[in-house]
Each structure stands twice: as structure tokens, then as C-alpha cells.
Amino acid sequence: MTRSSVLAAAGVGSVATMFLLWTPWVPLGVPGEWTWARLDYSPAPLAWGMWLAVATGALYLALAAWGERRLEAASRAGAAAWLAALVVGGCVWLVGVQSAAIEGVGLGKVPYVLYYRRTEGYYWQARHEIASVPEFLRGYEALLAQRDYLHIGTHPPGLTLLHRGLISLCERWDWLTQLGETITPATVSRALDLIQASERASGRTFTAVDRAALWWGGILTQLAAVLTVVPLYGWLRLTYSRPAAWRAACLWPLVPALGVFLPKSDLLYPVMGMTAAVLWRRGWLHDRWLSCAAAGGCLFAGLSLSLAFLPVVAWIGVQTVCDGWPGGRGDAPCSRRGCVRSTVTHLAAGGTGFAVGMVAAAVCGLNMLRIWGWNFSNHALFYEHNVRTWWKWLLVNPLELTGAAGAPLVMAVIGGVWGCLRAGDVSALRRSGMIAFLVVWGLLWLSGKNMGEAARLWILFIPWLTAGAAAACEDAQRLPGGGAPGSGALLPAARCMGGWWLALLVLQILTSAATILRVDGFHFTELVTG
């Protein structure tokens, strides 16, 4: 695949995505088992929404292009400043594109998603079911024994404690509550008004603290989602140049699944997973045991929120094997690669960081091993209550992952992988993390662990898929017509790569906007029409 053929495939994928999304008779999933709902628009709101999304996307595109030109010559502090600017730009993009959706389903969905048990349940539990945090933790196993197979029963208590912390902060500091109310957008405020009226009619209290805590929860989730660009960039810099790492990282805020599923708790996970991965790999490659210990602590923090982090542990393990492969550690001293003492030291450091979290949980009255056991057991009940056909989801899930990540991004990943294989540079795939991604994702795909809602449940893995686009975004292209390093076939990078990459971003922006405006990630339409 040449660079132009990758772009052509991205264009075809973008058009195909829009066709499937906006053709009402094509099911988004498996009928009778699980399908995503579509949002309907009248012409005027649709035109306004697309205009707002394109305008916000143009601002993001300008920031990305500006940063790409300035980043390579920037100092370390300058590079950090550009990453901070990318985080801000990503937040602006997501707020803009969500605001473009119809009332109550765009940015206004934040309080509905976080508050009600139908969509999450963690805020509700923190607000209405915790009289004392110590007592709540001591009784958590008894709560799991009630066999809820949806939200509460399949998760450790971390998410509930997160919301309990936000509520406590707003109760303690009035200025935080007032600030939260001040910065609440009008569409979110109207949603909060409806919740407040409904709760008061039901005899429950809904105060200014609730309004502020819900909005702060939404802000935290959105910020965490976009902050993923920081560890993602750090991961890419272990293998690629600054420009290639920047180009790939710029694709992350444009992933359609972010705008569709915000502020779902799943959006908290990617930044934690990537941070754990980059901490471990830096420690492993450069003999920094403190970094490995921090990675272990980060993995425990993730597992206190969701068992979805178990595949992250597997992914880090596979990547470590890839790095230990001959030539996998790049410039790391070869004498250290096969050193058993070094390996044991790193594993012990990571295990120590994880053990510190386990001990802290035990002090609080939590036996995390038993809690995770209950979570596994409860999750297994899901497929006893919901019919799923393995072979159907085996076909649908890759398509759903493509829609969740964005077809242009996926085409760039395929182009980069194909280019590395054509150049015989398999070591680049090992170092980039693509082999580890394909192994872990392939096992999850074949196992049928996600038969339905893969677009949401696999958000945790999309940053590693995004990292795979870096091979296609490198100046010294490995695609035919670009050449591999040392081949003597390098292209004028500034002009050729810049135009190709910006065209890819444009396609990703359009695909993302069309997906966010069309897909109802929470089936709100069923509540209105049902």
C-alpha cells in the first residue's frame, strides 16, 4: 500500500461509515441480541450540528498542524507545553462536537448518564446508599453476593468511592460547589433542572452539591479521556520520532467512541492503562525499578475500578516478551536483555507497587481477591440472562471496533503494519506494541468476552491501536514509495507527510462528527419512544 492508497482506503472507509450510520435499515449490531440506536434529526438541527462540529474540527486541525511544525525543534519544556495545548484542543473539540448533538443527548447527557442507575449507578450508590464509607467497604462483599450482573456487582468499589469523594469535596468546600455551578453549560443546567424536579417529586433530596458534583464528575471523565494523549505520546517516543509520535497522538481525541460514550466510566480507563504501560516499559528498558513499582501501583488503581484492566496486565506481559526478543530493546544494553537478576528485580518492583495497593485496601477492610472473584462470578451471569451468538459477534466485533476507532485511523494502522511487513521490519511492530495489541485483542475477540457493546468496552484498547498508526506517520516511510531508514529512498518529509497526514485528520474529523451526531450510546431514544 502506498501512502496515497492508504488515504484512498481511509476515504472509502469514511464514506462507508457515514452510509451505514445514516442508513436506517442497516442494524448497528446483531438484531435480537444487541444493537446501537440511532438519533434522528430534522434538517435545521442537523445542519447546525454539522457546522459546529466542522468549525470545532477546523480549530483542532489548525492546532495539530501548528504543533507538528514547531514540535521537532522545541525544547523538552516546549514539547510539554505543546502536549498541554493538545489536551486543551482535544477538550475543545469534544465539547464542541458533543454540543452539536441534539438537546439532552449531546453535552446535556452528562448528568443523566452519571446519576441514574440505568446507565451507571455509581453516583447513585455514593449519594443514596453510603451512610459511612468504612461500613460500606466492610459490607461490600455482602453487596456483591446479591448477584447483580450489570454494573455494581461486576465492579470493585473504586468508581463509587470516586463519586463519594467528589460529593464530599463539594460538601466541604462551598467555593467548589459555586464554581461548579458557575461553569455549568446551559444545556447541562437544563438537564440538572429536570433531574432535580423529578427527584423532589419522588421525595428525594437533590441539592446544589449534587448539581456541582455531577458536573465535576463529567469534567473529570472528559479530562481523563483527553489526557490519554500524554502517556500515548510518551509510549510512542520510545520508538518513534517526535513528529511521528505527535501525528499519531493527535488522532486520539478524534476517536468517535470518546464523544459517543462520554461521560461513561469506561473513558477513565485509557489514561490509566497507557500510563501503567509506559511506566513499566520505561523501567524495563532503562533499569528504573521505581518506574516499575509505579506501574504496579497504577495497575492496582485500575483494577480497583474495573476488571477490564486484566487484559492490560496481559498486554504489558506480551509487550515485555516482545522487548526481550533479540533486537527488541533497541539501544538497551544487550547484556541486560537476558539477565535473570534484572528481570526478577523489575518484576519484584512492579509486584511491590501492586502489593502496596493490596495492603492499603486490606487496611480499609477490603479483600480484593475475594471481591474480584465475586466480580468474575457475577459477570458470568450476564450471558445466562442475555442471549448471544458467538459466531455472529465474531463477524460483527471487528466492524464495531473499526467504527469506534474511526475507519481512517484503522486504515492508517493497516497501512503502517503492511509497510513494516513489506520492508521486513518486524522488530518495529514489536517495539510499537502492535504485536502485543493483536495478540491480546485477538484472544479477547475469539473468546467472545464482548458479545455486544464492544465499541464501549474496548475503548481501553484503542490507544494501542492508535499507536499503530505511528508507523504510517513516520517521515521515513516504510510504505512503498517512501523507503525505510537507510534505504536511501527518504521523501521530503515536511511537505509530503504534512499534506497526507492533514488529509487523514480531516477524514477522521468528519467520520468522528458523523458518528457522534448519529449514534445513541445510551439508548435514550428508547426512553422517549418506549
Steps between C-alpha positions, in 0.01 A plus 500: 500500500637838403430804708241617246329159502478512880335841473264371231404205721445742789269707280303193393476386862378842607229508233396144581473587869278797428283291269452226760430748777248706308324208330225414749433143385855374565518374863793617710564166663315168506118535497334325790823498702652849508484800268592864541216747452510790256412863567255673266534861390290750316692688227568821696652343815704263284641785290584700815659197665720418200606865467599519867686169483690598185589843643632344822683238296666773293636661817638166614652440157676837510644424845620157387668641189663784693632265766637260241710775344630636830542188713813348345718802582338565839682452830383241751293768674369616164393146411316474832326831424387368161362186661308718746365699204393174335308403815322836498430470128364149547266620775376786280436258215305254717293772666424652160404178326284386793331839510414449133273204583131544576388632839532253784715256304808713440680671785172504694516121540774530763280519814254239371777247435677556830196525725261223406549133579392400150820632344755488784375485858824600673396858578160377617666250731741764632219750561216285631651175629810599696441622852857420608789423265670253741173310547441502125842345436459239772165396353605505134536124468148452635378748239671303222338183631165643384615396149445816299642410157491849346680793663552487876546123532766478231724784623723563800402800717744750345250680276251546784776632727604742226154655493477493879822700505361761259185535710706539819723764341199704388342466846818613669593788270215730406718680247538175305123459484455862393772470236341183367165675464664801336673299228205269429386547137137589439414166341643313801321736739167425333564126539582551867177697543300205365678255730448730798128535430462124455688416819312751711171363366616156614579631847879487463734791554702642213711794608750745357769256613351231274488739206862599544629149576334357191649765276844466659471126436430571135795739478730247666399224259545718193836630619620146577394386154693774322803476734564161344698686232778560756593136582417407140756752375748377762448142385554593136816696577661177620496389135424790266613855428324800650303582183375142457403476868315834478315402182377174648412658837292766323269225374395395851258785588336441161404139584117492456441280806616779733225741399235227480560355847611794712462523800481121548756367747666302219659828391701514824689183413715579191719759673564262791573206273741696280669654805560157653634372167742787445622495862570129485670515162723794595602315815558177310703654218703740712537307827286738707343287769308795648323538166408130509368541856289796390363288215395233750322760712326641193379154400356445847321835480351394168392162634330676791273658237445216255615149410545633146858570608583129504556506121726802561714281724505238223589761240791629709618142545494425126674830427771416752561173316519696174751739655706207626514353151838536321512857375183592686658730755661723242790689656470329840818308593485150354664356813192606701249343267549146615598582856280306742593729788380806307172331412434391858581851628252662263227247577561536873479878473174483306362244743595722793307793355199274451535351849497845659156554349381160624618575853334843497174338390528239775549772761172649376326165546509380139618156392561583133556138398155400626345814347653423160375144534146623557534740205602212272217284626238772459622594155463138389127526579456762228498248218258278693247784488583637153507290186816541291617310190877461493551471124287807426705716737819351360404672173348817644758595765786597261256722311379653824858563611567670166199724550600578858858592406420661165557339161773753396700417813463127441609537136810690615580218743459238227720706268771537761496129590501398136790734429705352784431147375591593142827648623567192711514716812309280741701641789325834448166328559634345819633831629187697407273266697297380201591133543397515866176675403416242234573208735293630792217643292493184287459281808219721633332502159514121456399434862172687457549699820333801339194384309333840481608854589855439377516862382478609864668211678808506275569872540776399742695341210452766233804708612723202407322477168562872454869443574506265203438795269842643588673265255305664218562847644880475510686735267725222373212295361514123495223499243600444138588835354627626834787271589633359823771654711833451330344409166589828336137551397395764752236750394490875565324452833373847577292534185406142409420369847337825613241501222427129528462512875276808498274334242479197730405726793227665292348160416522395865331824612213453255457134594508578870247784469260286294523216755455717809202681349331177393565226760301492823748335736252481789172412327340824611270481199337190650404700808332762283323266258453198728 
